[in-house]
Short mmCIF file of C-alpha atoms and ligand atoms in Angstrom, two decimals:
data_model
loop_
_atom_site.label_atom_id
_atom_site.label_comp_id
_atom_site.label_asym_id
_atom_site.label_seq_id
_atom_site.Cartn_x
_atom_site.Cartn_y
_atom_site.Cartn_z
CA MET A 1126 15.19 29.37 52.14
CA THR A 1127 11.44 29.87 51.90
CA GLN A 1128 9.49 29.97 55.09
CA ASN A 1129 7.25 26.99 55.77
CA ILE A 1130 4.02 28.25 54.20
CA THR A 1131 2.00 25.13 54.87
CA ASP A 1132 0.48 23.70 58.03
CA SER A 1133 -1.13 20.50 59.24
CA SER A 1134 -4.32 21.16 57.27
CA THR A 1135 -2.57 21.53 53.92
CA ILE A 1136 -2.85 18.98 51.14
CA VAL A 1137 0.60 18.87 49.57
CA ILE A 1138 0.97 17.33 46.12
CA ILE A 1139 4.36 16.54 44.62
CA GLY A 1140 4.29 16.60 40.80
CA SER A 1141 2.78 18.97 38.24
CA GLY A 1142 2.01 16.37 35.58
CA LEU A 1143 -1.43 15.23 34.54
CA ALA A 1144 -1.88 13.32 37.81
CA GLY A 1145 -1.10 16.26 40.10
CA TYR A 1146 -3.14 18.82 38.17
CA THR A 1147 -6.11 16.54 37.46
CA LEU A 1148 -6.32 15.72 41.16
CA ILE A 1149 -6.33 19.42 42.07
CA ARG A 1150 -9.10 20.12 39.53
CA GLU A 1151 -11.17 17.31 41.07
CA ILE A 1152 -10.58 18.67 44.59
CA ARG A 1153 -11.64 22.15 43.52
CA LYS A 1154 -14.92 20.79 42.11
CA LEU A 1155 -15.71 19.69 45.66
CA ASP A 1156 -13.99 22.31 47.80
CA LYS A 1157 -13.01 25.81 46.67
CA VAL A 1158 -10.93 26.72 49.70
CA ALA A 1159 -9.07 23.67 51.05
CA PRO A 1160 -5.40 24.75 51.29
CA ILE A 1161 -3.34 23.06 48.55
CA THR A 1162 0.37 23.37 47.82
CA LEU A 1163 1.85 21.89 44.66
CA ILE A 1164 5.59 21.19 44.61
CA THR A 1165 7.33 20.42 41.35
CA ARG A 1166 10.80 20.18 39.89
CA GLU A 1167 9.34 21.53 36.64
CA PRO A 1168 8.37 25.17 35.98
CA GLY A 1169 4.81 24.22 36.93
CA TYR A 1170 3.12 24.86 33.58
CA PHE A 1171 0.30 22.66 32.36
CA TYR A 1172 0.82 20.79 29.10
CA SER A 1173 -0.51 17.63 27.54
CA LYS A 1174 2.26 15.02 27.61
CA PRO A 1175 0.66 12.81 24.90
CA MET A 1176 1.28 15.65 22.43
CA LEU A 1177 5.06 15.15 22.74
CA SER A 1178 4.89 12.26 20.26
CA THR A 1179 2.71 14.04 17.70
CA ALA A 1180 4.10 17.58 17.70
CA LEU A 1181 7.22 17.29 15.53
CA ALA A 1182 5.30 16.91 12.28
CA SER A 1183 3.37 20.09 13.07
CA LYS A 1184 6.70 21.82 13.85
CA LYS A 1185 5.62 22.81 17.36
CA GLU A 1186 8.17 24.30 19.76
CA ALA A 1187 7.95 23.21 23.40
CA SER A 1188 6.54 26.60 24.42
CA GLN A 1189 3.63 26.12 22.00
CA LEU A 1190 2.61 22.96 23.87
CA ILE A 1191 2.11 24.80 27.15
CA SER A 1192 -1.58 25.44 27.65
CA THR A 1193 -1.27 27.43 30.91
CA PRO A 1194 1.85 28.74 32.69
CA ALA A 1195 2.33 28.14 36.44
CA GLU A 1196 1.07 31.60 37.44
CA GLY A 1197 -2.16 30.98 35.53
CA MET A 1198 -2.61 27.56 37.15
CA ALA A 1199 -2.04 29.06 40.62
CA VAL A 1200 -4.72 31.70 40.05
CA GLN A 1201 -7.19 29.42 38.26
CA LEU A 1202 -7.01 26.69 40.92
CA GLU A 1203 -6.31 28.95 43.92
CA ILE A 1204 -3.26 26.99 44.98
CA ASN A 1205 0.24 27.73 46.12
CA ILE A 1206 2.90 26.45 43.68
CA LEU A 1207 6.52 25.83 44.62
CA SER A 1208 8.03 25.41 41.15
CA GLN A 1209 11.55 24.32 40.25
CA THR A 1210 11.65 22.81 43.70
CA ASN A 1211 13.03 19.34 44.30
CA VAL A 1212 11.70 17.21 47.16
CA SER A 1213 14.63 15.23 48.54
CA ALA A 1214 13.09 13.47 51.56
CA ILE A 1215 9.83 12.71 53.33
CA ASP A 1216 9.68 12.57 57.13
CA ALA A 1217 6.46 10.58 57.48
CA ALA A 1218 6.44 10.69 61.29
CA GLY A 1219 6.98 14.45 61.41
CA LYS A 1220 4.73 15.05 58.33
CA THR A 1221 7.40 17.24 56.79
CA LEU A 1222 9.20 17.33 53.46
CA GLN A 1223 12.75 18.38 52.80
CA THR A 1224 12.85 20.47 49.65
CA SER A 1225 15.46 22.51 47.80
CA LYS A 1226 13.60 25.58 49.08
CA GLY A 1227 13.39 24.52 52.73
CA PRO A 1228 11.07 22.36 54.85
CA VAL A 1229 7.38 22.02 53.99
CA SER A 1230 4.87 20.43 56.33
CA TYR A 1231 1.74 18.63 55.21
CA GLY A 1232 -1.55 17.33 56.53
CA LYS A 1233 -2.00 14.91 53.67
CA LEU A 1234 0.68 14.19 51.07
CA VAL A 1235 0.13 12.98 47.51
CA LEU A 1236 2.96 11.48 45.47
CA ALA A 1237 2.28 12.17 41.78
CA LEU A 1238 5.92 11.70 40.79
CA GLY A 1239 5.56 10.09 37.37
CA ALA A 1240 8.05 7.71 35.81
CA ASP A 1241 11.49 7.85 34.20
CA GLN A 1242 12.26 6.49 30.77
CA MET A 1243 14.25 3.27 31.13
CA ARG A 1244 17.71 2.99 29.61
CA ILE A 1245 19.20 -0.23 28.27
CA PRO A 1246 22.90 -0.73 28.95
CA LEU A 1247 24.85 0.29 25.85
CA GLU A 1248 28.48 0.48 24.87
CA GLY A 1249 30.25 3.08 22.76
CA ASN A 1250 31.51 6.65 22.93
CA ALA A 1251 28.12 8.23 22.13
CA VAL A 1252 25.89 6.63 24.76
CA SER A 1253 25.43 10.01 26.43
CA GLU A 1254 24.03 11.32 23.12
CA VAL A 1255 21.04 8.93 23.21
CA PHE A 1256 17.90 11.01 23.82
CA THR A 1257 14.73 10.15 25.72
CA VAL A 1258 11.57 12.29 25.57
CA ASN A 1259 9.44 12.25 28.68
CA ASP A 1260 8.75 15.92 29.37
CA LEU A 1261 8.73 19.29 27.64
CA GLU A 1262 12.41 20.02 28.30
CA ASP A 1263 13.41 16.68 26.76
CA TYR A 1264 11.18 17.44 23.79
CA GLU A 1265 12.86 20.80 23.16
CA LYS A 1266 16.36 19.28 23.41
CA PHE A 1267 15.40 16.49 20.99
CA ARG A 1268 13.77 18.96 18.59
CA LYS A 1269 16.96 21.04 18.52
CA ALA A 1270 19.12 17.94 18.02
CA ILE A 1271 17.19 16.81 14.93
CA LYS A 1272 17.02 20.27 13.36
CA ASP A 1273 18.57 20.16 9.85
CA LYS A 1274 19.32 16.43 10.30
CA LYS A 1275 17.95 13.56 8.20
CA LYS A 1276 18.09 10.19 9.97
CA VAL A 1277 16.78 9.16 13.38
CA ALA A 1278 17.09 5.70 14.96
CA ILE A 1279 14.55 4.75 17.64
CA LEU A 1280 15.24 2.06 20.23
CA GLY A 1281 11.91 0.44 21.07
CA ALA A 1282 8.84 -0.38 18.96
CA GLY A 1283 6.32 0.07 21.77
CA LEU A 1284 3.58 2.69 21.90
CA ILE A 1285 5.89 5.68 22.30
CA GLY A 1286 8.50 4.37 19.81
CA CYS A 1287 5.84 3.76 17.12
CA GLU A 1288 4.23 7.16 17.69
CA PHE A 1289 7.56 8.97 17.38
CA ALA A 1290 8.42 6.89 14.28
CA ASN A 1291 5.21 8.00 12.59
CA ASP A 1292 5.60 11.61 13.68
CA LEU A 1293 9.23 11.76 12.50
CA VAL A 1294 8.48 10.33 9.04
CA LEU A 1295 5.67 12.86 8.72
CA ALA A 1296 8.19 15.55 9.64
CA GLY A 1297 10.40 14.38 6.76
CA TYR A 1298 12.95 12.15 8.55
CA GLU A 1299 14.24 8.70 7.67
CA VAL A 1300 13.52 6.44 10.62
CA ASP A 1301 14.94 3.09 11.77
CA VAL A 1302 13.22 1.31 14.66
CA ILE A 1303 14.96 -1.46 16.62
CA ASP A 1304 13.26 -3.86 19.06
CA LEU A 1305 14.14 -7.09 20.81
CA ALA A 1306 10.61 -8.38 20.16
CA PRO A 1307 9.73 -9.92 16.79
CA GLN A 1308 7.03 -7.29 16.15
CA ALA A 1309 5.83 -3.77 16.93
CA LEU A 1310 3.66 -3.15 20.03
CA GLY A 1311 4.62 -6.61 21.26
CA ARG A 1312 2.62 -6.36 24.49
CA LEU A 1313 -0.47 -4.87 22.92
CA LEU A 1314 -1.13 -6.42 19.51
CA PRO A 1315 -1.51 -9.97 18.13
CA GLU A 1316 0.93 -10.81 15.35
CA ALA A 1317 -1.39 -10.22 12.36
CA ALA A 1318 -2.44 -6.81 13.67
CA ALA A 1319 1.18 -5.83 14.35
CA LYS A 1320 2.12 -6.86 10.78
CA ALA A 1321 -0.59 -4.58 9.38
CA LEU A 1322 0.69 -1.63 11.42
CA GLN A 1323 4.30 -2.36 10.47
CA THR A 1324 3.38 -2.55 6.78
CA LYS A 1325 1.58 0.81 6.87
CA LEU A 1326 4.48 2.44 8.70
CA SER A 1327 6.97 0.83 6.26
CA GLU A 1328 4.98 2.31 3.38
CA VAL A 1329 5.54 5.80 4.78
CA GLY A 1330 9.26 5.11 5.25
CA VAL A 1331 9.90 3.41 8.62
CA ARG A 1332 12.59 0.66 8.54
CA TRP A 1333 12.22 -2.11 11.14
CA HIS A 1334 14.93 -4.16 12.87
CA PHE A 1335 13.19 -6.81 15.00
CA SER A 1336 14.44 -9.62 17.25
CA THR A 1337 17.67 -7.79 17.90
CA THR A 1338 19.07 -5.16 20.18
CA VAL A 1339 21.50 -2.28 20.11
CA GLN A 1340 24.97 -3.14 21.35
CA SER A 1341 26.83 0.09 20.85
CA VAL A 1342 26.42 3.69 19.73
CA ASN A 1343 29.55 5.43 18.49
CA ARG A 1344 30.14 8.84 17.01
CA ASN A 1345 31.90 8.77 13.69
CA GLY A 1346 32.39 12.38 12.57
CA ASP A 1347 28.97 13.90 11.96
CA ALA A 1348 27.18 10.55 12.08
CA LEU A 1349 26.28 8.00 14.75
CA GLN A 1350 27.06 4.36 14.10
CA ILE A 1351 24.72 1.88 15.78
CA SER A 1352 25.84 -1.76 16.00
CA LEU A 1353 23.10 -4.34 16.42
CA ALA A 1354 23.39 -7.74 18.09
CA ASN A 1355 22.46 -9.44 14.78
CA GLY A 1356 25.59 -8.01 13.14
CA ASP A 1357 23.83 -5.23 11.21
CA SER A 1358 24.78 -1.63 11.58
CA ILE A 1359 22.77 1.57 11.16
CA THR A 1360 24.07 5.05 10.41
CA CYS A 1361 21.97 7.93 11.74
CA ASP A 1362 22.21 11.51 12.97
CA VAL A 1363 20.25 11.20 16.23
CA THR A 1364 19.16 8.29 18.45
CA LEU A 1365 16.02 8.21 20.59
CA SER A 1366 15.43 5.59 23.26
CA ALA A 1367 11.82 4.61 24.04
CA VAL A 1368 12.15 1.22 25.70
CA GLY A 1369 9.70 1.63 28.57
CA LEU A 1370 8.98 3.46 31.79
CA LYS A 1371 10.15 2.98 35.36
CA PRO A 1372 8.00 4.50 38.13
CA ARG A 1373 9.87 6.97 40.35
CA LEU A 1374 10.20 5.12 43.65
CA ASP A 1375 13.30 6.47 45.42
CA LEU A 1376 11.57 9.15 47.49
CA ALA A 1377 8.90 6.72 48.75
CA LYS A 1378 11.39 3.90 49.38
CA ALA A 1379 13.68 6.11 51.43
CA ALA A 1380 10.70 7.18 53.56
CA GLY A 1381 9.78 3.55 54.27
CA VAL A 1382 6.70 3.62 52.02
CA LYS A 1383 6.05 0.20 50.49
CA THR A 1384 6.96 -0.14 46.82
CA GLY A 1385 6.82 -2.92 44.24
CA LEU A 1386 6.52 -2.20 40.54
CA GLY A 1387 5.28 1.20 41.63
CA ILE A 1388 4.42 2.98 44.89
CA GLN A 1389 1.92 0.50 46.30
CA VAL A 1390 -1.49 1.89 47.23
CA ASN A 1391 -4.79 0.36 48.29
CA ARG A 1392 -8.10 1.06 46.56
CA GLU A 1393 -8.36 4.34 48.48
CA LEU A 1394 -4.97 5.21 46.91
CA GLU A 1395 -3.34 5.36 50.33
CA THR A 1396 0.21 4.03 50.65
CA SER A 1397 1.51 1.86 53.50
CA SER A 1398 2.20 5.12 55.36
CA SER A 1399 -0.86 6.90 56.74
CA ASN A 1400 -1.69 10.29 55.21
CA ILE A 1401 0.50 9.57 52.18
CA TYR A 1402 -1.31 8.81 48.90
CA SER A 1403 -0.19 8.21 45.34
CA LEU A 1404 -1.58 8.24 41.79
CA GLY A 1405 -0.40 8.45 38.19
CA ASP A 1406 2.55 6.79 36.47
CA CYS A 1407 4.37 6.21 39.78
CA ALA A 1408 1.53 4.33 41.52
CA GLU A 1409 0.72 0.62 41.68
CA VAL A 1410 -2.91 -0.25 42.46
CA ASP A 1411 -3.68 -3.92 43.11
CA GLY A 1412 -0.50 -4.96 41.29
CA LEU A 1413 -1.28 -2.74 38.28
CA VAL A 1414 0.84 0.14 37.00
CA LEU A 1415 -1.12 1.71 34.14
CA PRO A 1416 0.85 4.67 32.75
CA TYR A 1417 -1.95 6.22 30.71
CA VAL A 1418 -4.30 9.18 30.87
CA MET A 1419 -7.60 7.40 31.59
CA PRO A 1420 -6.41 5.62 34.77
CA ILE A 1421 -5.20 9.00 36.06
CA MET A 1422 -8.68 10.52 35.49
CA GLN A 1423 -10.31 7.65 37.40
CA ALA A 1424 -7.79 7.83 40.24
CA ALA A 1425 -8.11 11.61 40.59
CA ARG A 1426 -11.91 11.35 40.78
CA ALA A 1427 -11.65 8.82 43.61
CA LEU A 1428 -8.81 10.46 45.51
CA ALA A 1429 -10.27 13.98 45.64
CA PRO A 1430 -13.23 13.09 47.93
CA THR A 1431 -10.99 10.76 49.97
CA LEU A 1432 -8.59 13.61 50.74
CA LEU A 1433 -11.54 15.77 51.79
CA GLY A 1434 -12.78 13.14 54.25
CA GLN A 1435 -15.23 11.16 52.14
CA VAL A 1436 -13.34 7.92 51.59
CA THR A 1437 -13.96 6.64 48.06
CA ALA A 1438 -12.62 3.44 46.49
CA LEU A 1439 -11.07 3.45 43.04
CA SER A 1440 -12.55 1.37 40.28
CA TYR A 1441 -11.21 1.01 36.75
CA PRO A 1442 -13.59 0.37 33.87
CA ALA A 1443 -12.15 -0.98 30.61
CA MET A 1444 -9.88 1.83 29.33
CA PRO A 1445 -8.77 1.47 25.70
CA VAL A 1446 -5.66 3.39 24.64
CA MET A 1447 -5.31 5.15 21.31
CA VAL A 1448 -1.97 4.61 19.54
CA LYS A 1449 -1.36 7.86 17.67
CA THR A 1450 -0.06 6.40 14.39
CA PRO A 1451 -1.90 8.22 11.59
CA ALA A 1452 -0.43 5.72 9.07
CA LEU A 1453 -2.86 3.23 10.65
CA PRO A 1454 -4.81 4.55 13.65
CA THR A 1455 -4.94 1.88 16.34
CA VAL A 1456 -6.91 1.39 19.55
CA VAL A 1457 -5.94 -1.28 22.05
CA SER A 1458 -7.47 -2.69 25.19
CA PRO A 1459 -5.09 -5.51 26.10
CA PRO A 1460 -6.40 -8.49 28.09
CA ALA A 1461 -5.24 -8.89 31.71
CA GLN A 1462 -1.82 -10.55 31.90
CA ASP A 1463 -3.24 -13.75 33.43
CA ALA A 1464 -6.31 -13.88 31.11
CA HIS A 1465 -7.09 -17.26 29.51
CA GLY A 1466 -8.21 -17.12 25.92
CA GLN A 1467 -7.01 -16.45 22.42
CA TRP A 1468 -6.86 -13.76 19.79
CA LYS A 1469 -9.29 -13.96 16.86
CA THR A 1470 -8.24 -11.60 14.10
CA THR A 1471 -10.48 -10.55 11.20
CA ALA A 1472 -9.39 -8.40 8.29
CA ILE A 1473 -12.10 -5.97 7.19
CA GLU A 1474 -12.12 -3.33 4.44
CA GLY A 1475 -9.43 -0.83 5.45
CA GLY A 1476 -8.71 -2.32 8.84
CA ILE A 1477 -8.34 -5.17 11.30
CA GLU A 1478 -10.51 -6.25 14.22
CA ALA A 1479 -8.74 -8.48 16.73
CA ARG A 1480 -10.76 -9.86 19.66
CA PHE A 1481 -9.20 -11.62 22.63
CA GLU A 1482 -11.89 -14.08 23.69
CA ALA A 1483 -12.23 -16.34 26.72
CA PRO A 1484 -13.06 -20.04 26.08
CA ASP A 1485 -16.77 -19.16 26.59
CA GLY A 1486 -16.57 -16.53 23.82
CA SER A 1487 -16.73 -13.49 26.12
CA LEU A 1488 -14.55 -10.54 25.13
CA LEU A 1489 -11.49 -9.90 27.35
CA GLY A 1490 -9.52 -7.49 25.17
CA PHE A 1491 -9.27 -6.05 21.69
CA ALA A 1492 -7.10 -4.33 19.12
CA LEU A 1493 -8.77 -2.26 16.40
CA LEU A 1494 -6.84 -0.87 13.45
CA GLY A 1495 -7.81 1.50 10.65
CA SER A 1496 -11.52 1.41 9.76
CA ALA A 1497 -12.19 -1.04 12.64
CA THR A 1498 -11.51 1.72 15.20
CA THR A 1499 -15.16 2.78 14.75
CA GLN A 1500 -16.02 -0.33 16.83
CA ARG A 1501 -14.22 1.09 19.87
CA ALA A 1502 -17.26 2.22 21.87
CA THR A 1503 -19.31 -0.90 21.11
CA LEU A 1504 -16.55 -3.33 22.05
CA THR A 1505 -15.54 -1.35 25.14
CA LYS A 1506 -19.06 -1.89 26.52
CA GLU A 1507 -18.55 -5.67 26.19
CA LEU A 1508 -15.31 -5.70 28.19
CA PRO A 1509 -15.12 -6.54 31.90
CA PRO A 1510 -13.88 -3.75 34.21
CA ILE A 1511 -10.16 -3.79 35.01
CA LEU A 1512 -10.84 -3.19 38.73
CA GLN A 1513 -14.40 -3.57 39.94
C1 FAD B 68 5.46 10.74 24.43
C2 FAD B 68 4.32 10.24 25.26
C3 FAD B 68 3.07 10.05 24.67
C4 FAD B 68 2.00 9.57 25.42
N1 FAD B 68 0.79 9.38 24.82
C5 FAD B 68 -0.25 8.93 25.54
C6 FAD B 68 -1.55 8.74 24.95
O1 FAD B 68 -1.73 8.97 23.76
N2 FAD B 68 -2.56 8.27 25.72
C7 FAD B 68 -2.39 7.98 27.05
O2 FAD B 68 -3.34 7.55 27.72
N3 FAD B 68 -1.17 8.16 27.65
C8 FAD B 68 -0.12 8.62 26.94
N4 FAD B 68 1.09 8.82 27.54
C9 FAD B 68 1.19 8.59 28.99
C10 FAD B 68 0.66 9.82 29.78
O3 FAD B 68 1.13 10.99 29.17
C11 FAD B 68 1.14 9.68 31.22
O4 FAD B 68 0.49 8.56 31.78
C12 FAD B 68 0.86 10.91 32.09
O5 FAD B 68 1.16 12.11 31.44
C13 FAD B 68 1.64 10.78 33.39
O6 FAD B 68 1.35 11.84 34.26
P1 FAD B 68 1.96 11.88 35.74
O7 FAD B 68 1.45 13.14 36.32
O8 FAD B 68 1.72 10.60 36.44
O9 FAD B 68 3.53 11.96 35.53
P2 FAD B 68 4.47 13.14 34.99
O10 FAD B 68 3.83 13.89 33.91
O11 FAD B 68 5.79 12.49 34.70
O12 FAD B 68 4.64 14.12 36.22
C14 FAD B 68 5.47 13.85 37.30
C15 FAD B 68 5.77 15.14 38.02
O13 FAD B 68 6.47 14.86 39.24
C16 FAD B 68 7.53 15.78 39.39
N5 FAD B 68 8.52 15.19 40.32
C17 FAD B 68 9.00 13.93 40.33
N6 FAD B 68 9.84 13.74 41.36
C18 FAD B 68 9.92 14.92 42.02
C19 FAD B 68 10.64 15.37 43.17
N7 FAD B 68 11.45 14.57 43.86
N8 FAD B 68 10.48 16.67 43.56
C20 FAD B 68 9.65 17.50 42.87
N9 FAD B 68 8.93 17.12 41.78
C21 FAD B 68 9.07 15.86 41.37
C22 FAD B 68 8.01 15.98 37.96
O14 FAD B 68 8.78 17.12 37.82
C23 FAD B 68 6.66 16.09 37.24
O15 FAD B 68 6.12 17.38 37.38
C24 FAD B 68 2.18 9.29 26.80
C25 FAD B 68 3.45 9.47 27.40
C26 FAD B 68 4.50 9.95 26.64
C27 FAD B 68 5.86 10.15 27.29
#
């Protein structure tokens, strides 16, 4: 058991992902000495998670993706890190955490817990062999599994599924992608834009299986046999599931902190429990869970002064997301879910510009592919903020 090294003035942050570390960097810009303890199940290194879906083609091992080990982060940011430490409970009244290394008290607590990859229910004797890649350890296991293999099947044609498909074909693999939706990036792209992306990825070797789902995964000697609901079957060596993310809520729920899609926070990023805050992939702000880098940057910039006593409200400008598919680079800024309007898609030389326009012609969202991605900055300026 470690002794309780924190006290009632300590800011304790759970999670060493982009949210936890970006927040600490923002705090240190304002205050060099405020006591901060970071608790994480991971080794505590800093790495860029978006690189996980672009690193196979460049043959990177997990260790090569680490930009700074935990010891370096502790020195650089002057923080105390409890690594490989699981937090199992929060006592909000007593302002104490139960951890695998003993109790830790806090003055202010930040939940930067991230999200888990979702799993669809599957049948078959090889369900446990279906990989997901959501952190460095997963990446290394997946990399080892595909070594000297040829065929990979990906469940899910969303952002992460498409990025892995492109990266794997670049790394020399045959790739099948399966999705229940009739197109790739179903939530982000209008049909014509999705078709263009699918065509480019098909040209480099991706095979698509749309409007169907995986029913079973069975091992048959050295190969995996995937049965689809439409009656087709796919033979592959390794299967990767990328069907979406599920914010980590259990810790908050058990402590009586209000949750919905994510851990619910107000514009000051405070949860329903005083002195407990949340940001990143696990947090829900005004009904929105935005599991991307830019929202984390915005949230960290607002939360740092709030934790230091200068309460600051979060706002979200328009925040386009880059889909890292070199076969056809794509930038999306999807309209709000309840937005009224329609997509207007124009093919240009080497690309596609799709605008989602309100009835009065104002721009509410866009998708830019290929040569049209140069319009990103101009169109972003036209978009309304996501949270004012
Ligand atoms: C393959 C991939 C590619 C991506 N590409 C892009 C991109 O191009 N652009 C973009 O904007 N976004 C991208 N994203 C999303 C982006 O990477 C995430 O939004 C971001 O990294 C999430 O950071 P986080 O800190 O909220 O969560 P995480 O990085 O998941 O960190 C959560 C932390 O909490 C810790 N933790 C959780 N529970 C406990 C507990 N009980 N006790 C102790 N520790 C705990 C975990 O160990 C971890 O350290 C991508 C995501 C993936 C998976």
